[in-house]
mmCIF file of C-alpha atoms in Angstrom:
data_model
loop_
_atom_site.group_PDB
_atom_site.id
_atom_site.type_symbol
_atom_site.label_atom_id
_atom_site.label_comp_id
_atom_site.label_asym_id
_atom_site.label_seq_id
_atom_site.Cartn_x
_atom_site.Cartn_y
_atom_site.Cartn_z
ATOM 1 C CA MET K 1333 -17.479 -13.862 -13.237
ATOM 2 C CA ASP K 1334 -14.710 -15.524 -11.229
ATOM 3 C CA ALA K 1335 -13.699 -15.223 -7.912
ATOM 4 C CA ILE K 1336 -10.311 -13.603 -8.448
ATOM 5 C CA VAL K 1337 -11.888 -11.100 -11.016
ATOM 6 C CA MET K 1338 -14.584 -10.129 -8.353
ATOM 7 C CA LEU K 1339 -11.930 -9.359 -5.767
ATOM 8 C CA LYS K 1340 -9.594 -7.551 -8.155
ATOM 9 C CA ASP K 1341 -12.961 -5.321 -9.189
ATOM 10 C CA ASP K 1342 -13.427 -4.833 -5.257
ATOM 11 C CA HIS K 1343 -9.776 -3.573 -5.309
ATOM 12 C CA LYS K 1344 -10.304 -1.295 -8.096
ATOM 13 C CA THR K 1345 -13.512 0.322 -6.573
ATOM 14 C CA VAL K 1346 -11.724 0.855 -3.293
ATOM 15 C CA GLU K 1347 -8.998 2.528 -4.933
ATOM 16 C CA LYS K 1348 -11.041 4.857 -6.555
ATOM 17 C CA LEU K 1349 -12.594 5.963 -3.270
ATOM 18 C CA PHE K 1350 -9.040 6.241 -1.790
ATOM 19 C CA LYS K 1351 -8.271 8.852 -4.531
ATOM 20 C CA GLN K 1352 -11.260 10.364 -3.971
ATOM 21 C CA PHE K 1353 -10.493 11.194 -0.626
ATOM 22 C CA GLU K 1354 -6.878 12.101 -1.407
ATOM 23 C CA LYS K 1355 -8.181 14.808 -3.712
ATOM 24 C CA THR K 1356 -10.970 16.221 -1.055
ATOM 25 C CA ASP K 1357 -10.094 19.356 0.529
ATOM 26 C CA SER K 1358 -8.898 18.644 4.235
ATOM 27 C CA GLU K 1359 -11.727 21.010 5.534
ATOM 28 C CA ALA K 1360 -14.628 19.195 3.609
ATOM 29 C CA HIS K 1361 -15.445 16.979 6.552
ATOM 30 C CA GLN K 1362 -18.899 16.036 5.354
ATOM 31 C CA ASP K 1363 -17.436 14.963 1.906
ATOM 32 C CA LYS K 1364 -14.767 12.916 3.746
ATOM 33 C CA GLN K 1365 -17.154 11.400 5.915
ATOM 34 C CA LYS K 1366 -19.183 10.080 2.974
ATOM 35 C CA ILE K 1367 -16.044 8.632 1.300
ATOM 36 C CA VAL K 1368 -15.168 7.002 4.486
ATOM 37 C CA ALA K 1369 -18.369 5.505 5.125
ATOM 38 C CA GLU K 1370 -18.350 3.920 1.365
ATOM 39 C CA VAL K 1371 -14.841 2.610 2.201
ATOM 40 C CA ILE K 1372 -15.890 0.890 5.262
ATOM 41 C CA GLU K 1373 -18.912 -0.628 3.368
ATOM 42 C CA GLU K 1374 -16.922 -1.889 0.494
ATOM 43 C CA LEU K 1375 -13.952 -3.236 2.558
ATOM 44 C CA THR K 1376 -16.259 -4.725 5.026
ATOM 45 C CA VAL K 1377 -18.284 -6.837 2.542
ATOM 46 C CA HIS K 1378 -15.106 -7.548 0.703
ATOM 47 C CA THR K 1379 -13.185 -8.884 3.901
ATOM 48 C CA TYR K 1380 -16.188 -10.844 4.797
ATOM 49 C CA ILE K 1381 -16.438 -12.811 1.570
ATOM 50 C CA GLU K 1382 -12.682 -13.448 1.395
ATOM 51 C CA GLU K 1383 -12.556 -14.874 4.833
ATOM 52 C CA THR K 1384 -15.433 -16.957 4.761
ATOM 53 C CA ILE K 1385 -15.671 -18.252 0.965
ATOM 54 C CA PHE K 1386 -12.442 -17.421 -0.707
ATOM 55 C CA TYR K 1387 -9.805 -18.032 1.866
ATOM 56 C CA PRO K 1388 -11.107 -21.317 3.119
ATOM 57 C CA ALA K 1389 -11.424 -22.732 -0.394
ATOM 58 C CA VAL K 1390 -7.861 -21.357 -1.384
ATOM 59 C CA ARG K 1391 -6.469 -23.144 1.729
ATOM 60 C CA SER K 1392 -8.275 -26.446 0.838
ATOM 61 C CA ASP K 1393 -7.455 -26.548 -3.023
ATOM 62 C CA ALA K 1394 -4.033 -24.760 -3.172
ATOM 63 C CA PRO K 1395 -2.590 -25.661 0.083
ATOM 64 C CA ASP K 1396 0.940 -23.936 -0.676
ATOM 65 C CA THR K 1397 -0.851 -20.705 -0.393
ATOM 66 C CA THR K 1398 -1.376 -21.244 3.388
ATOM 67 C CA ASP K 1399 1.049 -18.810 4.562
ATOM 68 C CA HIS K 1400 -0.357 -16.186 1.938
ATOM 69 C CA VAL K 1401 -3.811 -16.552 3.565
ATOM 70 C CA LEU K 1402 -2.663 -16.596 7.214
ATOM 71 C CA GLU K 1403 -0.841 -13.254 6.503
ATOM 72 C CA SER K 1404 -3.821 -12.035 4.801
ATOM 73 C CA VAL K 1405 -6.088 -12.899 7.895
ATOM 74 C CA GLU K 1406 -3.897 -10.887 10.226
ATOM 75 C CA GLU K 1407 -3.723 -7.829 7.827
ATOM 76 C CA HIS K 1408 -7.615 -8.123 7.998
ATOM 77 C CA HIS K 1409 -7.503 -7.953 11.643
ATOM 78 C CA VAL K 1410 -5.539 -4.644 11.522
ATOM 79 C CA ILE K 1411 -7.822 -3.343 8.940
ATOM 80 C CA VAL K 1412 -11.171 -4.047 10.262
ATOM 81 C CA TRP K 1413 -10.148 -2.574 13.566
ATOM 82 C CA MET K 1414 -8.955 0.752 11.795
ATOM 83 C CA LEU K 1415 -12.340 0.537 9.933
ATOM 84 C CA SER K 1416 -14.064 0.575 13.223
ATOM 85 C CA GLU K 1417 -12.074 3.510 14.562
ATOM 86 C CA LEU K 1418 -12.868 5.503 11.486
ATOM 87 C CA LYS K 1419 -16.439 4.738 11.756
ATOM 88 C CA GLY K 1420 -16.504 6.227 15.053
ATOM 89 C CA LEU K 1421 -14.311 9.239 14.694
ATOM 90 C CA ASP K 1422 -15.477 12.863 13.973
ATOM 91 C CA PRO K 1423 -13.984 13.676 10.474
ATOM 92 C CA ALA K 1424 -13.030 17.166 12.217
ATOM 93 C CA ASP K 1425 -10.839 15.120 14.489
ATOM 94 C CA GLU K 1426 -7.175 15.853 13.847
ATOM 95 C CA ARG K 1427 -6.220 12.164 13.685
ATOM 96 C CA TYR K 1428 -9.161 11.388 11.217
ATOM 97 C CA ASP K 1429 -6.896 12.183 8.123
ATOM 98 C CA ALA K 1430 -3.981 10.376 9.438
ATOM 99 C CA LYS K 1431 -5.957 7.534 10.434
ATOM 100 C CA MET K 1432 -7.360 7.096 6.905
ATOM 101 C CA THR K 1433 -3.982 7.589 5.311
ATOM 102 C CA VAL K 1434 -2.557 4.510 7.272
ATOM 103 C CA LEU K 1435 -5.389 2.432 6.246
ATOM 104 C CA MET K 1436 -4.946 3.313 2.912
ATOM 105 C CA GLU K 1437 -1.455 2.352 3.040
ATOM 106 C CA ASN K 1438 -2.195 -1.038 4.729
ATOM 107 C CA VAL K 1439 -5.026 -1.875 2.262
ATOM 108 C CA ARG K 1440 -2.709 -0.945 -0.974
ATOM 109 C CA HIS K 1441 -0.125 -3.323 0.496
ATOM 110 C CA HIS K 1442 -2.447 -6.117 0.793
ATOM 111 C CA ILE K 1443 -3.815 -5.760 -2.426
ATOM 112 C CA LYS K 1444 -0.633 -5.628 -4.040
ATOM 113 C CA GLU K 1445 0.522 -8.784 -2.309
ATOM 114 C CA GLU K 1446 -2.658 -10.532 -3.297
ATOM 115 C CA GLU K 1447 -2.842 -9.514 -6.921
ATOM 116 C CA GLN K 1448 1.073 -9.916 -7.215
ATOM 117 C CA ASP K 1449 2.315 -12.429 -5.319
ATOM 118 C CA TRP K 1450 -0.336 -15.098 -5.087
ATOM 119 C CA PHE K 1451 -3.674 -14.786 -6.801
ATOM 120 C CA PRO K 1452 -1.695 -16.009 -9.975
ATOM 121 C CA GLU K 1453 -0.556 -19.149 -7.947
ATOM 122 C CA VAL K 1454 -4.211 -19.482 -6.774
ATOM 123 C CA ARG K 1455 -5.650 -19.267 -10.369
ATOM 124 C CA GLN K 1456 -3.187 -21.950 -11.487
ATOM 125 C CA ALA K 1457 -4.204 -24.159 -8.699
ATOM 126 C CA MET K 1458 -8.070 -23.843 -9.023
ATOM 127 C CA GLY K 1459 -8.667 -23.369 -12.355
ATOM 128 C CA ARG K 1460 -11.478 -21.438 -14.196
ATOM 129 C CA ASN K 1461 -14.306 -23.592 -13.254
ATOM 130 C CA ARG K 1462 -13.514 -23.741 -9.473
ATOM 131 C CA LEU K 1463 -13.196 -19.940 -9.392
ATOM 132 C CA ARG K 1464 -16.286 -19.582 -11.274
ATOM 133 C CA GLU K 1465 -18.118 -21.703 -8.688
ATOM 134 C CA LEU K 1466 -16.493 -19.498 -6.030
ATOM 135 C CA GLY K 1467 -17.186 -16.228 -7.831
ATOM 136 C CA GLU K 1468 -21.266 -17.290 -7.640
ATOM 137 C CA GLN K 1469 -20.969 -18.107 -4.057
ATOM 138 C CA MET K 1470 -19.165 -14.820 -3.137
ATOM 139 C CA ALA K 1471 -21.676 -13.015 -5.446
ATOM 140 C CA THR K 1472 -24.573 -14.478 -3.347
ATOM 141 C CA ALA K 1473 -23.152 -13.689 -0.125
ATOM 142 C CA ARG K 1474 -22.690 -10.208 -0.561
ATOM 143 C CA SER K 1475 -25.987 -9.190 0.239
ATOM 144 C CA ASP K 1476 -25.940 -10.945 3.638
ATOM 145 C CA ALA K 1477 -22.405 -9.833 4.468
ATOM 146 C CA PRO K 1478 -22.440 -7.837 7.769
ATOM 147 C CA ARG K 1479 -21.493 -3.936 7.322
ATOM 148 C CA ASP K 1480 -19.942 -3.673 10.603
ATOM 149 C CA PRO K 1481 -16.327 -4.230 10.353
ATOM 150 C CA LEU K 1482 -16.225 -6.017 13.844
ATOM 151 C CA ALA K 1483 -18.467 -8.632 12.790
ATOM 152 C CA ILE K 1484 -15.761 -9.902 10.346
ATOM 153 C CA PRO K 1485 -14.003 -13.031 11.740
ATOM 154 C CA SER K 1486 -10.532 -11.563 11.916
ATOM 155 C CA ALA K 1487 -11.830 -8.956 14.060
ATOM 156 C CA SER K 1488 -11.885 -11.245 16.879
ATOM 157 C CA GLN K 1489 -8.925 -13.474 16.213
#
């Protein structure tokens, strides 16, 4: 699987979880907490493989996308801090749903920019073989990726 296909699959997985959260009754705190835990894990692993493997390769092989990469890392910074806050927040807290809503808005914006604005440019610049090679590296790195959002490189930048 190539790197971009893998990242888009991750995006679909997260969007499904977002939709589940949105459909969950506001008082179903345990259900919401379970969904949020899955979102945190999915986004933490996804962000890690993007920042440690995909983005550095893109900056090297498709230098015209550097501004997109830098903006994405800044968006990650906001997202991982929100994930860490959600991780420690009681789902009965009145801010829980609001914080999750803002997270979803940020992630959806980030996904739209990646998929529409610069993945096509990256695909053209890097080619099928290089993207497959990156996809293999990213798949291997998944199992070793941190599960703590604050362990992501952009968290401390």
